[in-house]
Amino acid sequence: MSQALSTDVLIVGGGVAGLWLNARLRRQGFATVLVERACLGGGQSVKSQGIIHGGAKYALHGALTGASEAIADMPRRWREALAGSGELDLAGVRLLSDAHYLWSPGSLAGNITSFFASKAVRGRVDQVKGEQLPPALQHPTFKGKVYRLAELVLDVPSVIKRLSELAGDGLLAGECIEPLRENGQLVGLIIDGREIRAQRVILSAGSGNAELLSSLGLSQPTQQLRPLHMVLVKGPSLKPLYAHCLGGGPKPRVTITTHPAADGQWVWYLGGDLAEADGVARDEASQIKAAQKELSDLLPWVDLSAAQWATLRIDRAEPAQSGLVRPDNAFLHEQGSLLVGWPTKLALAPDFADRVLAAFNRDGIQPATHAPLPALPRPTVAPPFWQGLV
């Protein structure tokens, strides 16, 4: 049997939420081990569009909501981390765009236009024109309105890589995960036959949380999966675009982000309403056809004759909600020494860490002294998912 280990906190799940939490804990002096079964960030994280939302997306019906207010401070916190002056040092992470945009293909409804100009969103939203427009919208035939959001778009693979560096020697590749109990209490986990004791065990494995909970003999908290059917298009004529296209409803008609391919071309990654209910019901060919029609209607000047197309299905894992609605905040459930959580969005990884640290402060959890970790088998970092699709 492998050498038994001890640590302050044992984290299972190496997506952005688990890695961010791990780095925060280490910065505060806690000893940590983070276990990942596959590739770091290889689940939902690397398939994210990389948008650090500030809430405007949730106000498209003309009013601020609980979701928009809960997430409002996230862009500032991420920007400070990118500058190396925040709660983590993410200097070196690639910033794809310093802003995200809202655009309407025609005239916006008057109440929404006035709402974006109101005090409620002042400082978050500004109208842009001419050379301030995103490159893909700088065309003589474009007649819509464009609003610049005080948000940002990150290259998620570089985020995962940097967070893995901040994990130091505490990353562990492990497949078989079993509970370690004494006197009926969870005192750690057995990873591939190696006992790892910890003051607290935290599950942050996204959709993997359900299986982990089952292996621990637990039925709560329950998980919901909200599916998406995303579309990717790569072509020599594409220019950078990071924007929600308004469709008049409470959700963006389509959300486009742009990502660098290894061959120097750009990949457009399409989400929004296109990828939700109707999109989920379509097969790949029908979904690509729907996306082609959307782009033809919205951006008719973009030449897609040489474009390559693909789709990607994603299940967003979250705590179960009535009616499968989207949770407003990161979620944390506590059961003795076990904590289980979902960030619910990439942008809310700092909020997830806040909730864990608040629980530690309440319970008086402090760093202890542990033997140095031996050399551990280290999980690899997930490559950009689009490399194998387009």
mmCIF file of N, CA, C and O in Angstrom, residues 16 24 38 64 73 104 110 119 138 164 181 195 201 210 231 234 240 243 251 259 264 271-272 281 297 314 334 342 369:
data_model
loop_
_atom_site.group_PDB
_atom_site.id
_atom_site.type_symbol
_atom_site.label_atom_id
_atom_site.label_comp_id
_atom_site.label_asym_id
_atom_site.label_seq_id
_atom_site.Cartn_x
_atom_site.Cartn_y
_atom_site.Cartn_z
ATOM 1 N N VAL A 16 -11.889 24.709 -12.616
ATOM 2 C CA VAL A 16 -11.479 26.042 -12.161
ATOM 3 C C VAL A 16 -11.906 26.284 -10.721
ATOM 4 O O VAL A 16 -11.154 26.859 -9.924
ATOM 5 N N ARG A 24 -6.447 29.528 -3.137
ATOM 6 C CA ARG A 24 -6.808 30.435 -2.045
ATOM 7 C C ARG A 24 -6.400 29.850 -0.688
ATOM 8 O O ARG A 24 -5.853 30.541 0.177
ATOM 9 N N ALA A 38 -9.228 12.731 -14.163
ATOM 10 C CA ALA A 38 -8.893 12.824 -15.586
ATOM 11 C C ALA A 38 -7.897 13.971 -15.795
ATOM 12 O O ALA A 38 -6.846 13.999 -15.182
ATOM 13 N N LEU A 64 -32.839 44.606 -13.017
ATOM 14 C CA LEU A 64 -31.799 43.828 -12.347
ATOM 15 C C LEU A 64 -32.444 42.714 -11.538
ATOM 16 O O LEU A 64 -33.531 42.864 -10.989
ATOM 17 N N ASP A 73 -19.741 41.778 -8.754
ATOM 18 C CA ASP A 73 -18.380 42.115 -8.345
ATOM 19 C C ASP A 73 -17.325 41.179 -8.928
ATOM 20 O O ASP A 73 -16.127 41.396 -8.741
ATOM 21 N N SER A 104 -27.646 44.396 -30.884
ATOM 22 C CA SER A 104 -28.965 44.133 -31.456
ATOM 23 C C SER A 104 -28.843 44.211 -32.963
ATOM 24 O O SER A 104 -28.215 45.127 -33.499
ATOM 25 N N GLY A 110 -37.636 50.247 -26.846
ATOM 26 C CA GLY A 110 -37.339 51.478 -26.125
ATOM 27 C C GLY A 110 -37.067 51.283 -24.648
ATOM 28 O O GLY A 110 -36.173 51.913 -24.076
ATOM 29 N N LYS A 119 -29.406 54.646 -14.323
ATOM 30 C CA LYS A 119 -28.442 54.599 -13.223
ATOM 31 C C LYS A 119 -28.197 53.169 -12.751
ATOM 32 O O LYS A 119 -27.141 52.853 -12.232
ATOM 33 N N GLN A 138 -17.641 45.733 -37.614
ATOM 34 C CA GLN A 138 -17.236 46.947 -38.320
ATOM 35 C C GLN A 138 -17.420 46.752 -39.817
ATOM 36 O O GLN A 138 -16.482 46.513 -40.569
ATOM 37 N N SER A 164 -3.014 25.509 -11.949
ATOM 38 C CA SER A 164 -2.297 24.270 -11.647
ATOM 39 C C SER A 164 -0.890 24.570 -11.136
ATOM 40 O O SER A 164 -0.361 23.841 -10.287
ATOM 41 N N ARG A 181 -13.032 6.156 7.024
ATOM 42 C CA ARG A 181 -13.835 6.485 8.198
ATOM 43 C C ARG A 181 -13.211 5.896 9.453
ATOM 44 O O ARG A 181 -12.576 4.843 9.418
ATOM 45 N N GLU A 195 -4.186 6.021 1.857
ATOM 46 C CA GLU A 195 -4.979 6.786 2.821
ATOM 47 C C GLU A 195 -4.510 8.240 2.869
ATOM 48 O O GLU A 195 -3.313 8.512 2.990
ATOM 49 N N VAL A 201 -12.902 17.448 3.806
ATOM 50 C CA VAL A 201 -12.930 16.910 2.447
ATOM 51 C C VAL A 201 -13.935 17.730 1.657
ATOM 52 O O VAL A 201 -15.071 17.946 2.114
ATOM 53 N N ALA A 210 -22.098 13.742 -8.146
ATOM 54 C CA ALA A 210 -23.183 12.783 -7.895
ATOM 55 C C ALA A 210 -22.621 11.386 -7.646
ATOM 56 O O ALA A 210 -23.016 10.699 -6.692
ATOM 57 N N VAL A 231 -22.051 25.191 -30.661
ATOM 58 C CA VAL A 231 -21.598 25.081 -32.052
ATOM 59 C C VAL A 231 -20.238 25.755 -32.185
ATOM 60 O O VAL A 231 -19.997 26.818 -31.595
ATOM 61 N N LYS A 234 -14.859 27.378 -37.545
ATOM 62 C CA LYS A 234 -13.511 27.911 -37.775
ATOM 63 C C LYS A 234 -13.377 28.254 -39.249
ATOM 64 O O LYS A 234 -13.778 27.475 -40.127
ATOM 65 N N PRO A 240 -12.373 38.587 -34.562
ATOM 66 C CA PRO A 240 -12.792 38.447 -33.163
ATOM 67 C C PRO A 240 -14.143 39.088 -32.864
ATOM 68 O O PRO A 240 -14.426 40.196 -33.293
ATOM 69 N N ALA A 243 -19.669 38.648 -27.898
ATOM 70 C CA ALA A 243 -20.915 39.403 -27.768
ATOM 71 C C ALA A 243 -22.123 38.499 -27.592
ATOM 72 O O ALA A 243 -22.159 37.372 -28.079
ATOM 73 N N LYS A 251 -33.153 35.774 -22.705
ATOM 74 C CA LYS A 251 -31.839 35.187 -22.948
ATOM 75 C C LYS A 251 -31.283 35.712 -24.258
ATOM 76 O O LYS A 251 -32.035 36.054 -25.177
ATOM 77 N N HIS A 259 -11.864 32.150 -30.169
ATOM 78 C CA HIS A 259 -10.744 31.470 -29.526
ATOM 79 C C HIS A 259 -9.665 31.146 -30.555
ATOM 80 O O HIS A 259 -9.975 30.846 -31.712
ATOM 81 N N GLY A 264 -3.497 29.294 -36.386
ATOM 82 C CA GLY A 264 -3.546 30.735 -36.570
ATOM 83 C C GLY A 264 -4.921 31.282 -36.917
ATOM 84 O O GLY A 264 -5.110 32.507 -36.955
ATOM 85 N N GLY A 271 -23.054 29.953 -28.240
ATOM 86 C CA GLY A 271 -23.960 29.502 -27.200
ATOM 87 C C GLY A 271 -25.217 30.340 -27.207
ATOM 88 O O GLY A 271 -25.737 30.705 -28.256
ATOM 89 N N GLY A 272 -25.728 30.666 -26.031
ATOM 90 C CA GLY A 272 -26.966 31.426 -25.941
ATOM 91 C C GLY A 272 -28.174 30.549 -26.219
ATOM 92 O O GLY A 272 -28.130 29.321 -26.098
ATOM 93 N N ALA A 281 -32.412 19.605 -28.570
ATOM 94 C CA ALA A 281 -33.258 18.599 -29.224
ATOM 95 C C ALA A 281 -32.776 18.253 -30.634
ATOM 96 O O ALA A 281 -33.164 17.206 -31.177
ATOM 97 N N ASP A 297 -28.273 35.329 -41.115
ATOM 98 C CA ASP A 297 -29.234 36.396 -40.849
ATOM 99 C C ASP A 297 -28.590 37.573 -40.112
ATOM 100 O O ASP A 297 -28.872 38.738 -40.411
ATOM 101 N N ILE A 314 -22.756 19.704 -23.770
ATOM 102 C CA ILE A 314 -22.245 19.950 -22.414
ATOM 103 C C ILE A 314 -23.407 19.815 -21.445
ATOM 104 O O ILE A 314 -24.523 20.272 -21.726
ATOM 105 N N GLU A 334 -22.817 21.528 3.611
ATOM 106 C CA GLU A 334 -21.921 21.012 4.644
ATOM 107 C C GLU A 334 -22.570 19.840 5.375
ATOM 108 O O GLU A 334 -23.750 19.896 5.716
ATOM 109 N N TRP A 342 -20.868 23.426 -5.957
ATOM 110 C CA TRP A 342 -20.795 23.748 -7.374
ATOM 111 C C TRP A 342 -20.671 25.261 -7.496
ATOM 112 O O TRP A 342 -21.407 26.001 -6.834
ATOM 113 N N THR A 369 0.306 21.248 11.218
ATOM 114 C CA THR A 369 1.617 20.826 10.734
ATOM 115 C C THR A 369 1.524 19.423 10.144
ATOM 116 O O THR A 369 0.959 18.516 10.778
#
